[in-house]
Amino acid sequence: MKAGKLCRVYDLLLDELGPQYWWPAETAFEVVVGAILTQQTKWTNVEKAISGLKEHGLMEVDSLAGADIELLEELVRCCGFYRQKSSRLKGMAAFFADYGMEEVFSMPVEKLRRTMLSLKGVGNETADSIVLYAAGKPKFVIDVYTTRMMKCIGIEGNYMQLQHMFETEIPQDVDIYKEYHALIVEYSKAYCGKKRCNECILKDLDENGY
DNA sequence: CACCAGGTTGACC
DNA sequence: GGTCAACATGGT
């Protein structure tokens, strides 16, 4: 890609794993729903909830906004935090029903980010996932895997610091942002335990000439 | 049986 | 402006 450390890591991850083509979803709205559901739970649980929502015709703005809260709780229970997630999904849908998803997603990146952050249940990571993967705008998503991997190659910082670093050191490209985040997650899940985190990435960089 | 998962929130320094 | 328990289920 280029010469910086972050670019070399990207090249290594892409070579080892190949493109991931995130986010797995049929529609932009499904990305938003998945982004809330996947918080602190495994994706397999989210898939179950999503298929249940689809079976009940709730994977669309208006129907989800008007859904019965007890039915929602039942459908998303497999994702944990079901009381919070059910009401937050409904609140999110109500917001998009009011303002229109097209209208909202056409806002400039930073304004869209702030708007998403104003929703209950949407913090930094979820907001950025929505901006990048649902609205298709350039925002780099930081998560626990990213923080851990950066720490292991000698880079520490809070969410906004790490995000700023990524956004200034790699090309500002939506597809690269999408792939990079996905690659970090998949690499971490595949090769790195909770403790010995990403020690291996340093070895890989050296041994493979990145 | 203990621990973790593609976090966020509100309370409290 | 940081830290921390609470939120909850399902898999290993």
PDB file of C-alpha atoms (C1' of nucleotides) in Angstrom:
ATOM      1  CA  MET A   1       0.000   0.000   0.000  1.00  0.00           C
ATOM      2  CA  LYS A   2       2.541   2.561   1.222  1.00  0.00           C
ATOM      3  CA  ALA A   3       5.470   2.571   3.599  1.00  0.00           C
ATOM      4  CA  GLY A   4       3.974   3.314   7.030  1.00  0.00           C
ATOM      5  CA  LYS A   5       3.626   0.713   9.748  1.00  0.00           C
ATOM      6  CA  LEU A   6      -0.147   0.580   9.463  1.00  0.00           C
ATOM      7  CA  CYS A   7       0.065   0.082   5.734  1.00  0.00           C
ATOM      8  CA  ARG A   8       2.478  -2.805   6.143  1.00  0.00           C
ATOM      9  CA  VAL A   9       0.169  -4.444   8.667  1.00  0.00           C
ATOM     10  CA  TYR A  10      -2.712  -4.095   6.197  1.00  0.00           C
ATOM     11  CA  ASP A  11      -0.695  -5.698   3.416  1.00  0.00           C
ATOM     12  CA  LEU A  12       0.259  -8.569   5.690  1.00  0.00           C
ATOM     13  CA  LEU A  13      -3.305  -9.213   6.853  1.00  0.00           C
ATOM     14  CA  LEU A  14      -4.707  -9.035   3.336  1.00  0.00           C
ATOM     15  CA  ASP A  15      -2.066 -11.424   2.005  1.00  0.00           C
ATOM     16  CA  GLU A  16      -2.646 -13.916   4.806  1.00  0.00           C
ATOM     17  CA  LEU A  17      -6.440 -13.871   4.934  1.00  0.00           C
ATOM     18  CA  GLY A  18      -7.639 -12.418   1.644  1.00  0.00           C
ATOM     19  CA  PRO A  19     -10.489  -9.911   1.352  1.00  0.00           C
ATOM     20  CA  GLN A  20     -13.359 -10.320   3.837  1.00  0.00           C
ATOM     21  CA  TYR A  21     -16.085  -8.330   2.054  1.00  0.00           C
ATOM     22  CA  TRP A  22     -17.700  -7.020   5.240  1.00  0.00           C
ATOM     23  CA  TRP A  23     -20.436  -6.201   6.347  1.00  0.00           C
ATOM     24  CA  PRO A  24     -22.503  -9.384   5.849  1.00  0.00           C
ATOM     25  CA  ALA A  25     -26.030  -7.996   5.310  1.00  0.00           C
ATOM     26  CA  GLU A  26     -28.646  -7.684   2.598  1.00  0.00           C
ATOM     27  CA  THR A  27     -29.526  -4.039   3.217  1.00  0.00           C
ATOM     28  CA  ALA A  28     -28.135  -0.945   4.881  1.00  0.00           C
ATOM     29  CA  PHE A  29     -30.828  -1.155   7.531  1.00  0.00           C
ATOM     30  CA  GLU A  30     -29.804  -4.705   8.323  1.00  0.00           C
ATOM     31  CA  VAL A  31     -26.281  -3.402   8.946  1.00  0.00           C
ATOM     32  CA  VAL A  32     -27.634  -0.952  11.514  1.00  0.00           C
ATOM     33  CA  VAL A  33     -29.685  -3.636  13.235  1.00  0.00           C
ATOM     34  CA  GLY A  34     -26.707  -5.991  13.255  1.00  0.00           C
ATOM     35  CA  ALA A  35     -24.411  -3.295  14.602  1.00  0.00           C
ATOM     36  CA  ILE A  36     -26.581  -2.908  17.688  1.00  0.00           C
ATOM     37  CA  LEU A  37     -27.212  -6.617  18.128  1.00  0.00           C
ATOM     38  CA  THR A  38     -23.569  -7.650  17.830  1.00  0.00           C
ATOM     39  CA  GLN A  39     -22.469  -5.614  20.823  1.00  0.00           C
ATOM     40  CA  GLN A  40     -20.715  -7.896  23.291  1.00  0.00           C
ATOM     41  CA  THR A  41     -21.950 -11.091  21.682  1.00  0.00           C
ATOM     42  CA  LYS A  42     -20.987 -13.554  18.975  1.00  0.00           C
ATOM     43  CA  TRP A  43     -22.055 -13.057  15.391  1.00  0.00           C
ATOM     44  CA  THR A  44     -23.733 -16.482  15.282  1.00  0.00           C
ATOM     45  CA  ASN A  45     -26.217 -15.226  17.879  1.00  0.00           C
ATOM     46  CA  VAL A  46     -26.858 -12.127  15.780  1.00  0.00           C
ATOM     47  CA  GLU A  47     -27.592 -14.271  12.731  1.00  0.00           C
ATOM     48  CA  LYS A  48     -30.293 -16.107  14.633  1.00  0.00           C
ATOM     49  CA  ALA A  49     -31.890 -12.872  15.777  1.00  0.00           C
ATOM     50  CA  ILE A  50     -31.717 -11.363  12.309  1.00  0.00           C
ATOM     51  CA  SER A  51     -33.392 -14.341  10.660  1.00  0.00           C
ATOM     52  CA  GLY A  52     -36.096 -14.243  13.328  1.00  0.00           C
ATOM     53  CA  LEU A  53     -36.688 -10.563  12.714  1.00  0.00           C
ATOM     54  CA  LYS A  54     -36.949 -11.224   8.986  1.00  0.00           C
ATOM     55  CA  GLU A  55     -39.433 -14.035   9.529  1.00  0.00           C
ATOM     56  CA  HIS A  56     -41.628 -11.609  11.409  1.00  0.00           C
ATOM     57  CA  GLY A  57     -41.231  -8.927   8.752  1.00  0.00           C
ATOM     58  CA  LEU A  58     -39.372  -6.649  11.123  1.00  0.00           C
ATOM     59  CA  MET A  59     -36.217  -6.007   9.095  1.00  0.00           C
ATOM     60  CA  GLU A  60     -37.497  -2.698   7.813  1.00  0.00           C
ATOM     61  CA  VAL A  61     -37.730   0.747   9.305  1.00  0.00           C
ATOM     62  CA  ASP A  62     -41.479   1.172   9.689  1.00  0.00           C
ATOM     63  CA  SER A  63     -42.369  -2.302  10.914  1.00  0.00           C
ATOM     64  CA  LEU A  64     -39.525  -2.381  13.427  1.00  0.00           C
ATOM     65  CA  ALA A  65     -40.456   1.075  14.670  1.00  0.00           C
ATOM     66  CA  GLY A  66     -43.946  -0.173  15.420  1.00  0.00           C
ATOM     67  CA  ALA A  67     -43.030  -3.653  16.613  1.00  0.00           C
ATOM     68  CA  ASP A  68     -44.349  -5.153  19.817  1.00  0.00           C
ATOM     69  CA  ILE A  69     -41.632  -4.791  22.435  1.00  0.00           C
ATOM     70  CA  GLU A  70     -42.254  -8.211  23.975  1.00  0.00           C
ATOM     71  CA  LEU A  71     -41.913  -9.876  20.590  1.00  0.00           C
ATOM     72  CA  LEU A  72     -38.679  -7.971  20.021  1.00  0.00           C
ATOM     73  CA  GLU A  73     -37.325  -9.080  23.379  1.00  0.00           C
ATOM     74  CA  GLU A  74     -38.072 -12.661  22.498  1.00  0.00           C
ATOM     75  CA  LEU A  75     -36.411 -12.383  19.085  1.00  0.00           C
ATOM     76  CA  VAL A  76     -33.192 -10.738  20.305  1.00  0.00           C
ATOM     77  CA  ARG A  77     -32.847 -12.610  23.586  1.00  0.00           C
ATOM     78  CA  CYS A  78     -30.207 -14.888  22.063  1.00  0.00           C
ATOM     79  CA  CYS A  79     -27.916 -11.826  21.724  1.00  0.00           C
ATOM     80  CA  GLY A  80     -27.913 -10.968  25.424  1.00  0.00           C
ATOM     81  CA  PHE A  81     -28.833  -7.608  26.979  1.00  0.00           C
ATOM     82  CA  TYR A  82     -32.182  -8.259  25.356  1.00  0.00           C
ATOM     83  CA  ARG A  83     -34.180  -5.661  27.267  1.00  0.00           C
ATOM     84  CA  GLN A  84     -31.777  -2.899  26.263  1.00  0.00           C
ATOM     85  CA  LYS A  85     -31.234  -4.084  22.720  1.00  0.00           C
ATOM     86  CA  SER A  86     -34.939  -4.513  21.959  1.00  0.00           C
ATOM     87  CA  SER A  87     -35.841  -0.997  23.045  1.00  0.00           C
ATOM     88  CA  ARG A  88     -32.770   0.493  21.395  1.00  0.00           C
ATOM     89  CA  LEU A  89     -33.569  -1.231  18.107  1.00  0.00           C
ATOM     90  CA  LYS A  90     -37.068   0.153  18.265  1.00  0.00           C
ATOM     91  CA  GLY A  91     -35.838   3.623  19.143  1.00  0.00           C
ATOM     92  CA  MET A  92     -33.326   3.549  16.322  1.00  0.00           C
ATOM     93  CA  ALA A  93     -35.999   2.462  13.850  1.00  0.00           C
ATOM     94  CA  ALA A  94     -38.329   5.204  15.068  1.00  0.00           C
ATOM     95  CA  PHE A  95     -35.619   7.752  14.393  1.00  0.00           C
ATOM     96  CA  PHE A  96     -35.082   6.554  10.828  1.00  0.00           C
ATOM     97  CA  ALA A  97     -38.835   6.372  10.312  1.00  0.00           C
ATOM     98  CA  ASP A  98     -39.115  10.027  11.320  1.00  0.00           C
ATOM     99  CA  TYR A  99     -36.216  11.458   9.370  1.00  0.00           C
ATOM    100  CA  GLY A 100     -35.831   8.984   6.514  1.00  0.00           C
ATOM    101  CA  MET A 101     -32.838   6.739   6.074  1.00  0.00           C
ATOM    102  CA  GLU A 102     -31.818   8.221   2.734  1.00  0.00           C
ATOM    103  CA  GLU A 103     -31.972  11.699   4.188  1.00  0.00           C
ATOM    104  CA  VAL A 104     -29.951  10.760   7.257  1.00  0.00           C
ATOM    105  CA  PHE A 105     -27.334   8.798   5.340  1.00  0.00           C
ATOM    106  CA  SER A 106     -26.814  11.700   2.938  1.00  0.00           C
ATOM    107  CA  MET A 107     -25.452  13.883   5.724  1.00  0.00           C
ATOM    108  CA  PRO A 108     -21.733  14.731   5.749  1.00  0.00           C
ATOM    109  CA  VAL A 109     -19.603  12.143   7.548  1.00  0.00           C
ATOM    110  CA  GLU A 110     -18.982  13.991  10.799  1.00  0.00           C
ATOM    111  CA  LYS A 111     -22.564  15.167  11.134  1.00  0.00           C
ATOM    112  CA  LEU A 112     -23.820  11.657  10.448  1.00  0.00           C
ATOM    113  CA  ARG A 113     -21.466  10.309  13.111  1.00  0.00           C
ATOM    114  CA  ARG A 114     -22.721  12.797  15.703  1.00  0.00           C
ATOM    115  CA  THR A 115     -26.302  12.008  14.767  1.00  0.00           C
ATOM    116  CA  MET A 116     -25.768   8.285  15.202  1.00  0.00           C
ATOM    117  CA  LEU A 117     -24.050   8.904  18.536  1.00  0.00           C
ATOM    118  CA  SER A 118     -27.166  10.690  19.753  1.00  0.00           C
ATOM    119  CA  LEU A 119     -29.145   7.441  19.513  1.00  0.00           C
ATOM    120  CA  LYS A 120     -29.482   5.308  22.635  1.00  0.00           C
ATOM    121  CA  GLY A 121     -27.291   2.248  22.377  1.00  0.00           C
ATOM    122  CA  VAL A 122     -24.966   3.736  19.797  1.00  0.00           C
ATOM    123  CA  GLY A 123     -21.479   4.566  21.038  1.00  0.00           C
ATOM    124  CA  ASN A 124     -18.258   5.208  19.131  1.00  0.00           C
ATOM    125  CA  GLU A 125     -17.776   1.794  17.588  1.00  0.00           C
ATOM    126  CA  THR A 126     -21.395   1.233  16.613  1.00  0.00           C
ATOM    127  CA  ALA A 127     -21.693   4.751  15.191  1.00  0.00           C
ATOM    128  CA  ASP A 128     -18.609   4.251  13.061  1.00  0.00           C
ATOM    129  CA  SER A 129     -19.771   0.816  11.911  1.00  0.00           C
ATOM    130  CA  ILE A 130     -23.025   2.385  10.746  1.00  0.00           C
ATOM    131  CA  VAL A 131     -21.259   5.279   9.034  1.00  0.00           C
ATOM    132  CA  LEU A 132     -18.801   2.999   7.240  1.00  0.00           C
ATOM    133  CA  TYR A 133     -20.760  -0.150   6.479  1.00  0.00           C
ATOM    134  CA  ALA A 134     -24.355   1.123   6.234  1.00  0.00           C
ATOM    135  CA  ALA A 135     -23.885   4.637   4.852  1.00  0.00           C
ATOM    136  CA  GLY A 136     -20.679   3.806   2.968  1.00  0.00           C
ATOM    137  CA  LYS A 137     -18.759   6.854   4.179  1.00  0.00           C
ATOM    138  CA  PRO A 138     -15.086   6.904   5.247  1.00  0.00           C
ATOM    139  CA  LYS A 139     -14.850   6.407   9.015  1.00  0.00           C
ATOM    140  CA  PHE A 140     -12.353   3.979  10.507  1.00  0.00           C
ATOM    141  CA  VAL A 141     -13.869   1.607  13.074  1.00  0.00           C
ATOM    142  CA  ILE A 142     -11.865   0.943  16.220  1.00  0.00           C
ATOM    143  CA  ASP A 143     -12.693  -2.016  18.444  1.00  0.00           C
ATOM    144  CA  VAL A 144     -11.082  -4.051  21.201  1.00  0.00           C
ATOM    145  CA  TYR A 145      -9.156  -6.134  18.673  1.00  0.00           C
ATOM    146  CA  THR A 146      -7.750  -3.038  17.024  1.00  0.00           C
ATOM    147  CA  THR A 147      -6.738  -1.524  20.356  1.00  0.00           C
ATOM    148  CA  ARG A 148      -5.072  -4.783  21.376  1.00  0.00           C
ATOM    149  CA  MET A 149      -3.217  -5.239  18.113  1.00  0.00           C
ATOM    150  CA  MET A 150      -1.960  -1.655  18.115  1.00  0.00           C
ATOM    151  CA  LYS A 151      -0.738  -2.016  21.686  1.00  0.00           C
ATOM    152  CA  CYS A 152       1.212  -5.098  20.661  1.00  0.00           C
ATOM    153  CA  ILE A 153       3.056  -3.219  17.948  1.00  0.00           C
ATOM    154  CA  GLY A 154       3.841  -0.373  20.310  1.00  0.00           C
ATOM    155  CA  ILE A 155       0.975   2.025  19.608  1.00  0.00           C
ATOM    156  CA  GLU A 156      -1.288   3.084  22.462  1.00  0.00           C
ATOM    157  CA  GLY A 157      -4.149   5.556  22.613  1.00  0.00           C
ATOM    158  CA  ASN A 158      -7.839   6.004  23.260  1.00  0.00           C
ATOM    159  CA  TYR A 159     -10.547   5.464  20.679  1.00  0.00           C
ATOM    160  CA  MET A 160     -10.373   8.870  19.034  1.00  0.00           C
ATOM    161  CA  GLN A 161      -6.572   8.928  19.012  1.00  0.00           C
ATOM    162  CA  LEU A 162      -6.308   5.553  17.312  1.00  0.00           C
ATOM    163  CA  GLN A 163      -9.019   6.466  14.826  1.00  0.00           C
ATOM    164  CA  HIS A 164      -7.262   9.709  13.936  1.00  0.00           C
ATOM    165  CA  MET A 165      -4.023   7.831  13.435  1.00  0.00           C
ATOM    166  CA  PHE A 166      -5.577   5.312  11.054  1.00  0.00           C
ATOM    167  CA  GLU A 167      -7.419   7.995   9.119  1.00  0.00           C
ATOM    168  CA  THR A 168      -4.274  10.047   8.590  1.00  0.00           C
ATOM    169  CA  GLU A 169      -1.795   7.230   7.896  1.00  0.00           C
ATOM    170  CA  ILE A 170      -3.654   5.029   5.454  1.00  0.00           C
ATOM    171  CA  PRO A 171      -5.438   6.078   2.237  1.00  0.00           C
ATOM    172  CA  GLN A 172      -8.875   7.602   2.911  1.00  0.00           C
ATOM    173  CA  ASP A 173     -10.746   4.922   1.051  1.00  0.00           C
ATOM    174  CA  VAL A 174     -14.060   3.373   2.100  1.00  0.00           C
ATOM    175  CA  ASP A 175     -13.198  -0.066   0.757  1.00  0.00           C
ATOM    176  CA  ILE A 176      -9.827  -0.110   2.499  1.00  0.00           C
ATOM    177  CA  TYR A 177     -11.423   1.023   5.778  1.00  0.00           C
ATOM    178  CA  LYS A 178     -13.994  -1.755   5.473  1.00  0.00           C
ATOM    179  CA  GLU A 179     -11.424  -4.413   4.734  1.00  0.00           C
ATOM    180  CA  TYR A 180      -8.878  -3.291   7.296  1.00  0.00           C
ATOM    181  CA  HIS A 181     -11.296  -3.430  10.209  1.00  0.00           C
ATOM    182  CA  ALA A 182     -12.645  -6.793   9.073  1.00  0.00           C
ATOM    183  CA  LEU A 183      -9.141  -8.188   8.658  1.00  0.00           C
ATOM    184  CA  ILE A 184      -8.102  -7.099  12.153  1.00  0.00           C
ATOM    185  CA  VAL A 185     -11.142  -8.804  13.652  1.00  0.00           C
ATOM    186  CA  GLU A 186     -10.732 -12.027  11.702  1.00  0.00           C
ATOM    187  CA  TYR A 187      -6.988 -12.201  12.227  1.00  0.00           C
ATOM    188  CA  SER A 188      -7.396 -11.670  15.955  1.00  0.00           C
ATOM    189  CA  LYS A 189     -10.112 -14.291  16.262  1.00  0.00           C
ATOM    190  CA  ALA A 190      -8.145 -16.792  14.198  1.00  0.00           C
ATOM    191  CA  TYR A 191      -4.654 -16.464  15.616  1.00  0.00           C
ATOM    192  CA  CYS A 192      -4.721 -14.592  18.898  1.00  0.00           C
ATOM    193  CA  GLY A 193      -6.023 -15.566  22.291  1.00  0.00           C
ATOM    194  CA  LYS A 194      -7.209 -13.029  24.794  1.00  0.00           C
ATOM    195  CA  LYS A 195      -3.877 -12.987  26.570  1.00  0.00           C
ATOM    196  CA  ARG A 196      -1.120 -13.508  24.085  1.00  0.00           C
ATOM    197  CA  CYS A 197      -3.022 -11.110  21.875  1.00  0.00           C
ATOM    198  CA  ASN A 198      -1.194 -10.152  18.726  1.00  0.00           C
ATOM    199  CA  GLU A 199       2.396 -10.986  19.536  1.00  0.00           C
ATOM    200  CA  CYS A 200       2.348 -13.039  16.382  1.00  0.00           C
ATOM    201  CA  ILE A 201       1.785 -10.041  14.158  1.00  0.00           C
ATOM    202  CA  LEU A 202       5.219  -8.689  14.952  1.00  0.00           C
ATOM    203  CA  LYS A 203       6.838 -11.982  14.030  1.00  0.00           C
ATOM    204  CA  ASP A 204       4.789 -12.154  10.858  1.00  0.00           C
ATOM    205  CA  LEU A 205       5.884  -8.674   9.866  1.00  0.00           C
ATOM    206  CA  ASP A 206       9.536  -9.558  10.315  1.00  0.00           C
ATOM    207  CA  GLU A 207       9.567 -13.075   8.966  1.00  0.00           C
ATOM    208  CA  ASN A 208       7.629 -12.193   5.853  1.00  0.00           C
ATOM    209  CA  GLY A 209       9.502  -9.062   4.992  1.00  0.00           C
ATOM    210  CA  TYR A 210       6.805  -6.450   5.565  1.00  0.00           C
TER     211      TYR A 210
ATOM    212  C1'  DC B   1     -17.675 -24.041  36.035  1.00  0.00           C
ATOM    213  C1'  DA B   2     -15.281 -19.771  34.626  1.00  0.00           C
ATOM    214  C1'  DC B   3     -14.664 -16.930  30.979  1.00  0.00           C
ATOM    215  C1'  DC B   4     -15.576 -14.350  26.883  1.00  0.00           C
ATOM    216  C1'  DA B   5     -18.144 -12.217  22.898  1.00  0.00           C
ATOM    217  C1'  DG B   6     -17.251  -7.269  16.482  1.00  0.00           C
ATOM    218  C1'  DG B   7     -20.093  -2.202  23.622  1.00  0.00           C
ATOM    219  C1'  DT B   8     -22.909   1.389  25.838  1.00  0.00           C
ATOM    220  C1'  DT B   9     -24.593   3.835  29.666  1.00  0.00           C
ATOM    221  C1'  DG B  10     -24.964   6.457  33.849  1.00  0.00           C
ATOM    222  C1'  DA B  11     -22.842   7.172  38.228  1.00  0.00           C
ATOM    223  C1'  DC B  12     -18.845   8.627  40.488  1.00  0.00           C
ATOM    224  C1'  DC B  13     -14.668  10.493  41.275  1.00  0.00           C
TER     225       DC B  13
ATOM    226  C1'  DG C   1     -12.016  13.886  31.402  1.00  0.00           C
ATOM    227  C1'  DG C   2     -11.057   8.947  32.832  1.00  0.00           C
ATOM    228  C1'  DT C   3     -12.863   4.698  35.413  1.00  0.00           C
ATOM    229  C1'  DC C   4     -16.307   1.140  36.548  1.00  0.00           C
ATOM    230  C1'  DA C   5     -20.193  -1.820  37.517  1.00  0.00           C
ATOM    231  C1'  DA C   6     -24.396  -3.175  35.260  1.00  0.00           C
ATOM    232  C1'  DC C   7     -26.570  -5.026  31.457  1.00  0.00           C
ATOM    233  C1'  DA C   8     -27.709 -11.053  29.902  1.00  0.00           C
ATOM    234  C1'  DT C   9     -27.457 -14.966  26.788  1.00  0.00           C
ATOM    235  C1'  DG C  10     -24.968 -18.778  24.588  1.00  0.00           C
ATOM    236  C1'  DG C  11     -20.808 -21.211  23.416  1.00  0.00           C
ATOM    237  C1'  DT C  12     -16.191 -23.482  24.872  1.00  0.00           C
TER     238       DT C  12
END
